[in-house]
Coordinates of C-alpha atoms and ligand atoms in Angstrom, one line a residue:
M1 CA -53.3 38.4 -15.9
D2 CA -51.3 38.4 -12.7
E3 CA -52.5 36.0 -10.0
N4 CA -52.3 38.8 -7.4
L5 CA -55.3 41.0 -7.7
I6 CA -56.5 44.3 -6.3
I7 CA -60.2 44.9 -7.2
H8 CA -61.9 48.2 -7.0
G9 CA -65.5 47.7 -6.3
D10 CA -68.1 46.7 -3.7
N11 CA -67.1 43.4 -2.2
L12 CA -70.6 41.9 -2.4
H13 CA -70.4 41.9 -6.2
A14 CA -66.7 41.3 -6.3
L15 CA -67.0 38.2 -4.2
K16 CA -69.8 36.9 -6.5
A17 CA -67.6 37.5 -9.5
L18 CA -64.7 35.6 -7.8
L19 CA -66.9 32.5 -7.1
P20 CA -66.7 30.9 -10.6
K21 CA -62.9 30.8 -10.5
Y22 CA -62.1 30.7 -6.8
A23 CA -64.9 28.8 -5.0
G24 CA -63.2 26.4 -2.6
K25 CA -59.7 27.6 -3.5
I26 CA -58.9 30.3 -0.9
K27 CA -56.8 29.0 2.0
C28 CA -57.0 32.0 4.2
I29 CA -59.3 35.1 4.5
Y30 CA -58.5 38.1 6.7
I31 CA -61.1 40.8 6.9
D32 CA -61.2 44.0 9.0
P33 CA -64.8 45.4 8.3
P34 CA -66.0 48.7 9.6
Y35 CA -66.4 48.2 13.4
N36 CA -69.7 50.0 13.4
T37 CA -68.6 52.5 16.1
G38 CA -71.2 55.0 14.8
N39 CA -68.5 57.4 13.8
E40 CA -67.1 55.8 10.7
G41 CA -69.7 57.1 8.2
W42 CA -70.1 53.8 6.4
V43 CA -73.2 53.6 4.2
Y44 CA -75.3 50.6 3.7
N45 CA -75.9 50.5 0.0
D46 CA -76.6 46.9 -1.0
N47 CA -78.9 46.7 -3.9
V48 CA -81.9 45.1 -2.3
T49 CA -85.0 45.1 -4.4
S50 CA -87.8 45.3 -1.9
P51 CA -88.9 49.0 -1.7
I52 CA -89.8 48.6 2.0
M53 CA -86.3 47.2 2.8
Q54 CA -84.7 49.9 0.7
R55 CA -86.5 52.6 2.7
W56 CA -85.5 51.0 6.0
L57 CA -81.9 50.6 5.0
T58 CA -81.4 54.1 3.6
T59 CA -83.0 56.0 6.5
N60 CA -80.3 57.5 8.6
S61 CA -77.5 56.6 6.2
P62 CA -74.5 57.1 6.8
I63 CA -75.0 55.2 10.0
D64 CA -74.3 57.1 13.2
V65 CA -74.6 56.4 16.9
E66 CA -78.1 57.8 17.0
D67 CA -79.3 55.1 14.5
L68 CA -81.2 52.6 16.7
E69 CA -81.0 50.1 13.8
R70 CA -77.3 50.4 13.2
H71 CA -76.6 46.9 14.5
D72 CA -79.3 45.4 12.2
K73 CA -77.9 47.2 9.2
W74 CA -74.4 46.1 10.0
L75 CA -75.6 42.5 10.2
C76 CA -77.5 42.9 7.0
M77 CA -74.3 44.1 5.3
M78 CA -72.1 41.3 6.8
W79 CA -74.5 38.3 6.4
P80 CA -74.4 37.8 2.6
R81 CA -70.7 38.6 2.5
L82 CA -69.8 36.1 5.1
H83 CA -71.8 33.4 3.2
L84 CA -69.9 34.2 0.1
L85 CA -66.6 34.2 1.9
R86 CA -67.3 30.7 3.2
E87 CA -68.0 29.5 -0.3
L88 CA -64.6 30.7 -1.4
L89 CA -62.7 29.0 1.4
S90 CA -61.0 25.7 0.7
E91 CA -62.0 22.7 2.8
D92 CA -59.0 23.3 5.1
G93 CA -59.5 27.1 4.9
V94 CA -59.4 29.6 7.8
I95 CA -61.0 33.0 8.3
F96 CA -59.8 35.7 10.6
I97 CA -61.9 38.7 11.4
S98 CA -60.8 41.8 13.2
I99 CA -63.5 43.4 15.3
D100 CA -64.0 45.3 18.6
D101 CA -66.6 45.4 21.4
N102 CA -69.2 47.3 19.3
E103 CA -70.2 44.2 17.3
V104 CA -68.1 41.2 18.5
H105 CA -71.1 39.6 20.3
L106 CA -73.3 39.8 17.2
L107 CA -70.6 38.9 14.8
R108 CA -69.9 35.7 16.8
A109 CA -73.5 34.8 16.8
I110 CA -73.8 35.1 13.0
M111 CA -70.4 33.4 12.4
D112 CA -71.5 30.5 14.6
E113 CA -74.6 30.2 12.4
I114 CA -72.9 30.7 9.0
F115 CA -69.8 28.5 9.8
D116 CA -71.8 25.8 11.6
A117 CA -69.6 26.5 14.6
R118 CA -71.6 25.5 17.7
R119 CA -68.5 24.0 19.3
I120 CA -64.8 24.9 19.8
F121 CA -62.0 23.2 17.9
P122 CA -61.2 20.2 17.8
D123 CA -65.0 19.5 18.1
G124 CA -66.2 22.4 16.0
N125 CA -65.2 25.2 13.6
F126 CA -64.7 27.9 16.1
V127 CA -61.0 28.3 16.9
G128 CA -60.9 31.3 19.1
Q129 CA -61.4 35.0 19.9
F130 CA -57.8 36.3 20.0
V131 CA -57.1 39.4 22.0
W132 CA -54.8 42.1 20.6
A133 CA -53.7 44.5 23.4
A134 CA -52.8 47.6 21.6
G135 CA -51.6 50.0 24.3
R136 CA -53.0 52.1 27.1
K137 CA -55.3 55.1 26.9
N138 CA -54.6 56.9 30.2
N139 CA -57.2 59.5 29.6
A140 CA -60.1 56.9 29.6
R141 CA -62.8 57.7 32.2
L142 CA -63.3 54.3 33.5
F143 CA -61.2 51.5 32.0
S144 CA -58.5 51.8 29.3
N145 CA -60.3 49.7 26.8
S146 CA -57.5 49.4 24.2
H147 CA -57.7 45.9 22.9
N148 CA -59.6 44.5 19.9
Y149 CA -60.3 41.0 18.8
I150 CA -59.5 38.7 15.9
L151 CA -62.1 35.9 15.5
C152 CA -60.8 32.7 14.0
Y153 CA -63.1 30.1 12.3
L154 CA -62.4 27.0 10.2
N155 CA -64.3 26.0 7.2
N156 CA -64.3 22.4 8.2
H157 CA -62.6 21.3 11.5
E158 CA -62.9 17.6 10.5
F159 CA -60.5 18.2 7.6
L160 CA -57.9 19.7 10.0
N161 CA -58.4 16.9 12.5
Q162 CA -57.9 14.2 9.8
S163 CA -54.8 15.8 8.5
G164 CA -53.4 16.3 12.0
T165 CA -52.6 19.9 11.2
T166 CA -50.7 22.0 13.7
W167 CA -50.1 25.8 13.5
R168 CA -46.7 27.2 14.4
V169 CA -45.1 30.6 13.9
R170 CA -41.5 31.7 14.0
K171 CA -40.7 33.7 17.2
Q172 CA -40.5 37.4 16.6
G173 CA -37.3 39.4 17.3
L174 CA -34.9 36.6 16.4
E175 CA -33.1 38.5 13.7
D176 CA -32.1 41.2 16.2
I177 CA -30.8 38.6 18.6
Y178 CA -28.8 36.8 16.0
K179 CA -27.4 40.1 14.7
K180 CA -26.2 41.1 18.2
H181 CA -24.7 37.6 18.8
T182 CA -22.8 37.8 15.5
E183 CA -21.5 41.3 16.4
L184 CA -20.3 40.0 19.9
A185 CA -18.8 36.9 18.5
R186 CA -16.8 39.0 16.1
K187 CA -15.6 41.1 19.0
H188 CA -14.9 38.4 21.6
G189 CA -14.2 35.3 19.6
Q190 CA -14.5 32.2 21.8
D191 CA -14.7 34.2 25.0
F192 CA -18.2 33.0 25.8
P193 CA -18.5 34.5 29.3
K194 CA -17.7 38.0 27.9
I195 CA -20.3 37.5 25.1
E196 CA -22.9 36.4 27.7
G197 CA -22.2 39.4 29.9
E198 CA -22.7 41.9 27.0
L199 CA -25.7 40.0 25.7
A200 CA -27.5 40.1 29.0
A201 CA -26.8 43.8 29.3
W202 CA -28.2 44.3 25.7
F203 CA -31.4 42.4 26.5
K204 CA -31.8 44.4 29.7
G205 CA -31.5 47.7 27.8
L206 CA -34.2 46.8 25.2
P207 CA -37.5 48.7 25.7
D208 CA -40.5 46.9 27.1
G209 CA -42.5 45.5 24.3
H210 CA -39.5 44.9 22.0
S211 CA -40.1 41.6 20.3
A212 CA -36.6 40.3 21.2
K213 CA -37.0 41.0 24.9
R214 CA -39.3 38.1 25.4
H215 CA -36.4 35.8 24.5
R216 CA -33.9 37.3 27.0
H217 CA -33.5 33.9 28.7
Y218 CA -31.5 32.9 25.6
C219 CA -28.5 34.6 27.1
Y220 CA -25.9 31.8 27.2
V221 CA -23.5 31.0 24.4
D222 CA -21.2 28.1 23.4
S223 CA -19.6 27.1 20.1
R224 CA -23.0 25.9 18.8
G225 CA -24.7 29.3 19.4
L226 CA -27.2 30.9 21.8
Y227 CA -29.1 28.8 24.3
H228 CA -31.2 29.0 27.4
A229 CA -30.5 26.9 30.5
S230 CA -33.6 24.7 31.1
D231 CA -34.5 22.9 34.2
A232 CA -33.4 19.2 34.2
S233 CA -35.7 18.1 37.1
A234 CA -38.8 16.0 36.6
P235 CA -41.8 18.4 36.5
G236 CA -44.2 16.3 38.6
G237 CA -41.6 14.8 41.0
N238 CA -40.7 11.1 41.2
G239 CA -38.0 11.5 38.6
A240 CA -35.1 9.1 38.1
R241 CA -32.3 9.3 40.7
Y242 CA -28.8 8.4 39.6
P243 CA -25.4 9.9 40.0
V244 CA -24.0 12.4 37.5
L245 CA -20.3 13.2 37.8
H246 CA -19.1 16.8 37.6
P247 CA -16.7 17.0 34.6
I248 CA -14.1 19.0 36.5
T249 CA -14.3 18.0 40.2
G250 CA -15.3 14.3 39.4
E251 CA -17.8 14.4 42.3
D252 CA -21.5 13.6 42.2
C253 CA -23.6 16.6 41.2
V254 CA -26.6 17.5 43.4
V255 CA -29.7 15.6 42.3
P256 CA -32.8 17.8 42.3
S257 CA -35.4 17.0 44.9
R258 CA -37.9 16.0 42.2
G259 CA -35.3 13.7 40.5
W260 CA -34.1 13.9 36.9
V261 CA -36.5 14.4 34.0
Y262 CA -34.4 12.1 31.8
T263 CA -33.4 8.4 32.0
E264 CA -29.8 7.8 32.8
Q265 CA -29.1 6.7 29.2
R266 CA -30.6 9.9 27.8
M267 CA -28.7 12.0 30.3
N268 CA -25.4 10.3 29.3
A269 CA -26.2 11.0 25.6
L270 CA -26.8 14.7 26.3
I271 CA -23.5 15.0 28.3
A272 CA -21.6 13.3 25.4
D273 CA -23.2 15.8 23.0
N274 CA -22.2 18.8 25.2
R275 CA -25.9 19.7 25.8
I276 CA -25.6 19.8 29.6
R277 CA -24.5 23.0 31.3
F278 CA -22.6 22.2 34.5
G279 CA -22.1 24.8 37.3
A280 CA -18.6 25.7 38.6
D281 CA -18.6 22.6 40.8
E282 CA -20.9 19.7 41.8
T283 CA -22.9 21.8 44.3
F284 CA -24.6 23.8 41.5
V285 CA -27.7 22.2 39.9
L286 CA -27.0 21.3 36.3
T287 CA -29.2 22.5 33.5
V288 CA -30.0 21.5 29.9
K289 CA -29.0 23.6 26.9
V290 CA -31.9 24.5 24.7
Y291 CA -30.6 26.2 21.5
L292 CA -32.4 29.1 20.0
K293 CA -31.7 27.8 16.5
E294 CA -33.5 24.5 17.4
S295 CA -36.5 26.2 19.0
E296 CA -37.4 29.1 16.6
Y297 CA -41.0 28.1 16.2
E298 CA -43.8 28.3 18.8
T299 CA -47.6 27.8 19.0
P300 CA -49.3 31.1 18.3
Y301 CA -50.8 32.6 21.5
S302 CA -54.4 33.8 21.7
V303 CA -53.5 37.0 23.6
F304 CA -50.7 39.3 22.3
Y305 CA -49.5 42.8 22.7
K306 CA -48.6 45.0 19.8
D307 CA -48.7 48.8 20.0
G308 CA -51.5 50.0 17.8
R309 CA -49.8 53.3 16.9
A310 CA -46.7 51.8 15.4
A311 CA -48.4 50.6 12.2
T312 CA -50.1 54.0 11.7
K313 CA -46.7 55.7 11.9
R314 CA -44.9 53.3 9.6
L315 CA -47.7 53.6 7.0
R316 CA -47.7 57.3 7.1
S317 CA -44.0 57.4 6.3
L318 CA -44.4 54.7 3.6
L319 CA -47.3 56.5 1.9
G320 CA -46.4 60.1 2.7
K321 CA -49.9 60.6 3.9
P322 CA -52.1 59.3 6.8
F323 CA -54.6 56.5 6.7
P324 CA -56.9 56.0 9.7
F325 CA -56.4 52.9 11.8
P326 CA -54.5 50.5 9.5
K327 CA -53.9 47.1 10.9
D328 CA -50.3 46.0 11.5
E329 CA -48.6 43.8 8.8
E330 CA -46.4 42.4 11.6
V331 CA -49.5 41.1 13.3
L332 CA -51.0 39.6 10.1
K333 CA -47.8 38.0 8.9
P334 CA -47.6 35.4 11.7
L335 CA -51.3 34.5 11.2
F336 CA -50.7 33.9 7.5
E337 CA -47.4 32.0 8.3
A338 CA -49.3 29.7 10.7
V339 CA -52.1 28.7 8.4
T340 CA -50.8 28.9 4.8
G341 CA -48.2 27.1 2.7
P342 CA -46.1 28.5 -0.1
G343 CA -48.6 28.5 -2.9
D344 CA -51.8 29.4 -1.0
I345 CA -54.2 32.3 -1.8
I346 CA -55.1 34.9 0.8
L347 CA -58.2 37.1 0.4
D348 CA -59.1 40.4 2.1
S349 CA -62.4 41.9 1.0
F350 CA -62.2 45.0 3.2
A351 CA -58.7 45.9 2.1
G352 CA -58.3 49.5 3.3
S353 CA -54.6 50.5 3.0
G354 CA -53.6 47.0 1.8
T355 CA -52.0 45.7 4.9
T356 CA -52.9 42.1 4.0
A357 CA -50.9 42.3 0.7
H358 CA -48.0 43.9 2.5
A359 CA -47.9 41.0 5.0
V360 CA -48.2 38.4 2.3
L361 CA -45.3 39.8 0.3
A362 CA -43.2 40.2 3.4
L363 CA -43.8 36.6 4.3
N364 CA -43.0 35.3 0.8
K365 CA -39.8 37.3 0.9
E366 CA -38.9 35.8 4.3
D367 CA -39.6 32.1 3.5
G368 CA -39.3 32.0 -0.3
G369 CA -43.0 31.3 -0.6
N370 CA -45.3 32.1 -3.6
R371 CA -48.5 33.0 -1.7
K372 CA -51.0 35.1 -3.7
F373 CA -53.3 37.8 -2.5
I374 CA -56.7 39.1 -3.6
L375 CA -57.8 42.5 -2.2
I376 CA -61.1 44.2 -2.6
E377 CA -61.7 47.9 -1.8
C378 CA -64.7 49.9 -2.7
E379 CA -63.5 53.4 -2.0
D380 CA -61.9 55.7 -4.6
Y381 CA -58.6 55.3 -2.8
A382 CA -58.3 51.7 -4.0
D383 CA -55.7 52.9 -6.5
D384 CA -53.8 55.7 -4.8
I385 CA -53.7 54.2 -1.4
T386 CA -54.4 50.4 -1.4
A387 CA -52.6 49.7 -4.7
E388 CA -50.0 52.4 -4.2
R389 CA -48.9 50.9 -0.9
V390 CA -48.5 47.5 -2.5
R391 CA -46.5 49.1 -5.5
R392 CA -44.1 50.7 -3.0
V393 CA -43.7 47.6 -0.9
I394 CA -42.9 45.7 -4.1
N395 CA -40.5 48.2 -5.5
G396 CA -38.8 49.4 -2.3
V397 CA -39.3 52.2 0.2
A398 CA -36.2 54.4 0.6
S399 CA -37.3 55.8 4.0
A400 CA -37.9 52.3 5.5
R401 CA -35.9 51.2 8.6
D402 CA -36.1 47.6 7.5
A403 CA -33.3 46.9 5.0
T404 CA -35.4 44.3 3.0
L405 CA -38.3 46.8 2.7
R406 CA -35.8 49.4 1.5
Q407 CA -34.9 47.1 -1.3
G408 CA -38.5 46.0 -2.0
F409 CA -40.1 42.6 -1.6
G410 CA -40.6 42.1 -5.4
G411 CA -43.6 40.7 -7.1
S412 CA -46.4 42.1 -9.2
F413 CA -50.2 42.4 -9.2
T414 CA -53.1 43.3 -11.5
Y415 CA -55.3 46.2 -10.6
C416 CA -58.9 45.9 -11.9
E417 CA -62.2 47.7 -11.8
L418 CA -65.1 45.5 -11.1
G419 CA -67.0 44.9 -14.3
E420 CA -70.7 44.8 -14.9
P421 CA -72.3 41.6 -13.5
I422 CA -73.5 39.0 -16.0
D423 CA -77.0 40.1 -16.7
E424 CA -79.4 37.9 -18.7
A425 CA -81.5 40.8 -20.0
G426 CA -78.3 42.5 -21.2
M427 CA -77.2 39.3 -22.9
L428 CA -80.6 39.1 -24.7
S429 CA -80.4 42.6 -26.1
G430 CA -76.7 42.2 -26.8
E431 CA -75.9 45.3 -24.7
T432 CA -73.7 43.5 -22.2
L433 CA -71.9 40.5 -23.5
P434 CA -69.4 38.9 -21.2
S435 CA -66.1 37.5 -22.5
Y436 CA -65.9 33.8 -23.4
V437 CA -63.8 32.9 -20.3
T438 CA -66.0 34.9 -18.0
L439 CA -69.2 33.3 -19.3
A440 CA -67.6 29.8 -19.3
N441 CA -66.4 30.2 -15.7
Y442 CA -69.8 31.4 -14.7
I443 CA -71.7 28.6 -16.4
A444 CA -69.4 26.0 -15.0
Y445 CA -69.8 27.3 -11.5
V446 CA -73.6 27.5 -11.7
A447 CA -73.7 24.1 -13.3
T448 CA -71.5 22.2 -10.9
G449 CA -71.4 24.3 -7.8
S450 CA -67.6 24.4 -8.0
S451 CA -65.0 26.1 -10.1
L452 CA -63.1 24.4 -13.0
D453 CA -59.3 24.5 -12.9
A454 CA -58.4 26.1 -16.2
V455 CA -61.1 27.5 -18.5
A456 CA -59.9 28.6 -22.0
R457 CA -61.6 29.0 -25.4
R458 CA -60.8 26.1 -27.8
E459 CA -61.5 25.8 -31.5
D460 CA -64.2 23.2 -30.9
F461 CA -65.7 25.2 -28.0
F462 CA -64.9 22.6 -25.3
F463 CA -64.0 24.4 -22.1
G464 CA -63.8 22.0 -19.2
E465 CA -65.0 18.7 -17.7
T466 CA -65.9 16.8 -14.6
E467 CA -65.5 13.1 -14.0
T468 CA -68.7 12.3 -16.0
L469 CA -69.4 15.4 -18.0
R470 CA -67.8 17.5 -20.8
F471 CA -68.8 21.2 -21.2
Y472 CA -69.0 23.1 -24.4
L473 CA -69.9 26.8 -24.9
I474 CA -70.5 27.9 -28.5
Y475 CA -70.0 31.6 -28.0
E476 CA -68.3 34.8 -29.0
P477 CA -69.1 38.1 -27.4
T478 CA -70.6 39.8 -30.5
L479 CA -74.2 40.0 -31.6
A480 CA -73.1 39.3 -35.2
F481 CA -71.7 35.9 -34.1
L482 CA -74.6 35.0 -31.9
E483 CA -77.1 35.7 -34.7
S484 CA -75.1 33.7 -37.3
N485 CA -75.3 30.1 -38.1
A486 CA -71.8 29.7 -36.7
A487 CA -73.4 30.0 -33.2
A488 CA -75.6 27.0 -33.7
L489 CA -75.2 23.4 -32.6
D490 CA -75.6 21.7 -36.0
G491 CA -75.3 18.1 -37.1
A492 CA -71.6 18.2 -37.8
R493 CA -70.7 19.8 -34.5
A494 CA -73.0 17.4 -32.6
A495 CA -71.3 14.4 -34.2
Q496 CA -67.9 15.7 -33.3
I497 CA -68.9 16.3 -29.7
A498 CA -70.6 12.9 -29.5
A499 CA -67.4 11.2 -30.8
Q500 CA -65.3 13.1 -28.2
C501 CA -67.7 12.1 -25.5
K502 CA -67.7 8.5 -26.5
A503 CA -63.9 8.4 -26.4
A504 CA -63.9 9.9 -22.9
G505 CA -66.9 7.7 -21.7
K506 CA -68.7 10.9 -20.7
K507 CA -71.8 12.9 -21.6
A508 CA -71.9 16.5 -22.8
Y509 CA -73.6 19.8 -21.9
V510 CA -73.5 22.3 -24.7
W511 CA -74.5 26.0 -24.2
G512 CA -75.3 27.9 -27.3
A513 CA -77.6 30.6 -28.8
H514 CA -79.5 28.1 -31.0
K515 CA -79.5 24.6 -32.4
F516 CA -80.4 23.0 -35.7
M517 CA -81.3 19.6 -34.1
S518 CA -84.0 18.6 -31.7
Q519 CA -83.1 17.5 -28.2
K520 CA -84.8 14.2 -29.1
D521 CA -82.0 13.6 -31.6
L522 CA -79.3 14.9 -29.3
T523 CA -80.2 12.8 -26.3
P524 CA -79.1 9.4 -27.8
M525 CA -75.8 11.1 -28.7
G526 CA -75.2 11.9 -25.0
I527 CA -75.7 15.6 -25.5
T528 CA -77.9 18.0 -23.5
F529 CA -78.4 21.4 -25.2
C530 CA -78.7 24.5 -22.9
Q531 CA -80.2 27.6 -24.5
L532 CA -78.3 30.9 -23.8
P533 CA -78.9 32.9 -21.7
Y534 CA -81.8 31.1 -20.1
N535 CA -80.4 27.7 -19.3
M536 CA -77.6 28.7 -17.0
H537 CA -78.5 26.5 -14.1
P538 CA -77.3 23.4 -12.2
V539 CA -76.7 20.3 -14.3
T540 CA -77.0 16.7 -13.0
D541 CA -74.5 14.1 -13.7
G542 CA -75.3 10.9 -15.6
Ligands
SAM601 C1 -61.4 49.1 8.8 S1 -60.9 49.4 7.1 C2 -59.7 48.2 6.8 C3 -58.4 48.6 7.1 C4 -57.3 47.6 6.7 N1 -57.4 46.4 7.4 C5 -55.9 48.3 6.8 O1 -55.1 47.7 7.4 O2 -55.7 49.3 6.2 C6 -62.3 48.8 6.3 C7 -62.2 49.0 4.8 O3 -63.3 48.3 4.1 C8 -63.7 49.1 3.1 N2 -65.1 48.7 2.8 C9 -66.2 48.9 3.5 N3 -67.3 48.4 2.9 C10 -66.9 47.8 1.8 C11 -67.5 47.1 0.7 N4 -68.8 46.9 0.8 N5 -66.8 46.6 -0.3 C12 -65.4 46.9 -0.3 N6 -64.8 47.5 0.7 C13 -65.5 48.0 1.7 C14 -63.7 50.5 3.6 O4 -63.7 51.4 2.5 C15 -62.4 50.5 4.4 O5 -61.3 50.9 3.5

C-alpha cells in the first residue's frame, strides 16, 4: 500500500482507525472544518448511544442559523476529533486550524483545554492566531470583514524548546525575480546600471499584491547577483567612528550621525570582499550589500495577505468544475515548509478538494522532499474531487500557468474506503473478522498506548515487541482456523515462545482464540495468554 492515503469516510472513525499505526507519528496536521456559518448544511451525525443525546443532536439537522444550539453541536462534533488528532501528533508535532469569526472564540477555548495550552509559546503550546487577509468586500454594510484565521498549536512546547527549533520559510516571488534578472543579464551583460534601471521599472509595474513586489528593494546588481543596499549605521546610535576612504576620490566618506554598525576590522573585511556599496563620491553615505541569494529565508509572519478568489479560480480550471471556498495551496505550502522535514507525514481530516495534498506534493517537488499526506473526506466527492485533483496534480495539468504543474509533480497515493470498525461481537460470531495486520496493530495500540513500527504476520505468530515484552497473535481471519486446534496455544508453541523470550530477556503476551495449557503453567514460562476477542486491553510491563 502506498504511504500517501486518501480515505473516504467519517473522520471520527477514520482517525480511530489510524491510531494503531500512526499514533505519535504525524508531524503536522492542517484542518479546515466547517466554519458553522449556519449556511453550510453540515449534519451532526456522530453515533452517540444515549437516546436523549441522539434526539438533541438530530433536532434541526442540518444545522442552520436558526438553530440556537448550533454552537454546542459544532463543539460536540469537534471535541472528540481534536482529542484524536492530538493523539496522532508526534511530540514535536504542530496543528493548524482554519476558522473564522463564527467559532474562533469557542475553538480557542476547547483547543486550550485539549492541548494544555494556557500560555503562549515558548511558555505554552499556543503559538498564535494567524490572520489571513483575503481581499475586500466593498458591498459590506458596516465593515469589510474579509479575513479568516489559522490557529496554531504545538503538541509539546517543551520539546521544541529543548531542540531549539526555529521556523523559516522561503520568501515568495523569488523565482519571478531571478527569471527577470537572468533575462536582463542576457540582454545587458555586465552593464549593471542598465539592468538596475530596467529591474526597478519591472518591480514598479508589478500589480499590488504580487508576491515579488514585496522584494522590490532588491533592485541593485553586481557580478554576484541581486542585492539591496542596507543601512550601515548603528541602529541605537553610539556606533564606532573611524574613517573609511572612498575608493575613487581617496577622501574620507561621511560617517553617519549614529556611527558605524560594524567594527573597523569587520568594515575592512566587507570592503575587501566587495560587499560595500559606495556612492559616486565620499559625500554619499555608503551602504552594505545584502544579496538575495543569501537571504532567501524569513520568519513566517502572523498576518498575511492572499486574495481569497485566486485559489477558487485556479481550482476550477484544474478540475473543470467549481468547488466552494477551497483553501489556497500557496498559503499551506509555506506552513508545511516551516514545520516539516523531508520525510514527515501531514494529515488533513477535513480534506475537501485536497488542497493539503496539492501543497505537500508541490513542496516535495520544490525541495526534493518525500513528505507523505493522509487525507480524510466523508462526502461522496472524495473520489471525483478530492482524489481526482491529486491525480491531476501528480500527472500534470495541461491548462496550468505554472510550468512544473503542467508537467505534474509526480508521486502516487492509495484511495481507500473506510472499513468496518473492529467489533467484538462481530468477531465472536465470525461475521466481521479483521485482517491479521489490522488486528495486530489494534491489539498493540490498545496494549501499549502507542503504535509499533512494522507489524507483519510471521510463521511463529510473533508480530512486534517493546523493550520488555514480545507480542504474539495466533490468528487467521477465518472461522475455520479460529475453531481449529491450529489456533490454540499448545505446549509446543508455548515452549518455542518461552525459548525466544528467554533469549531476548523479555516476557510474552500471546493473543489467541484458545489455549491447551493453564495460565498457572504459562506464568513460569513468562507468558501471559489473552483470550480473543475479550482480552484486548492495556498490558503492563514486567
Ligand atoms: C471547509 S471544507 C474543507 C476545504 C478544503 N480545505 C479545501 O481546500 O478544499 C470542509 C470539508 O470537511 C468535510 N467534512 C465535514 N465533516 C466531516 C467528517 N465528519 N469527516 C470527514 N470529512 C468531513 C466536508 O465534506 C468538507 O469537504
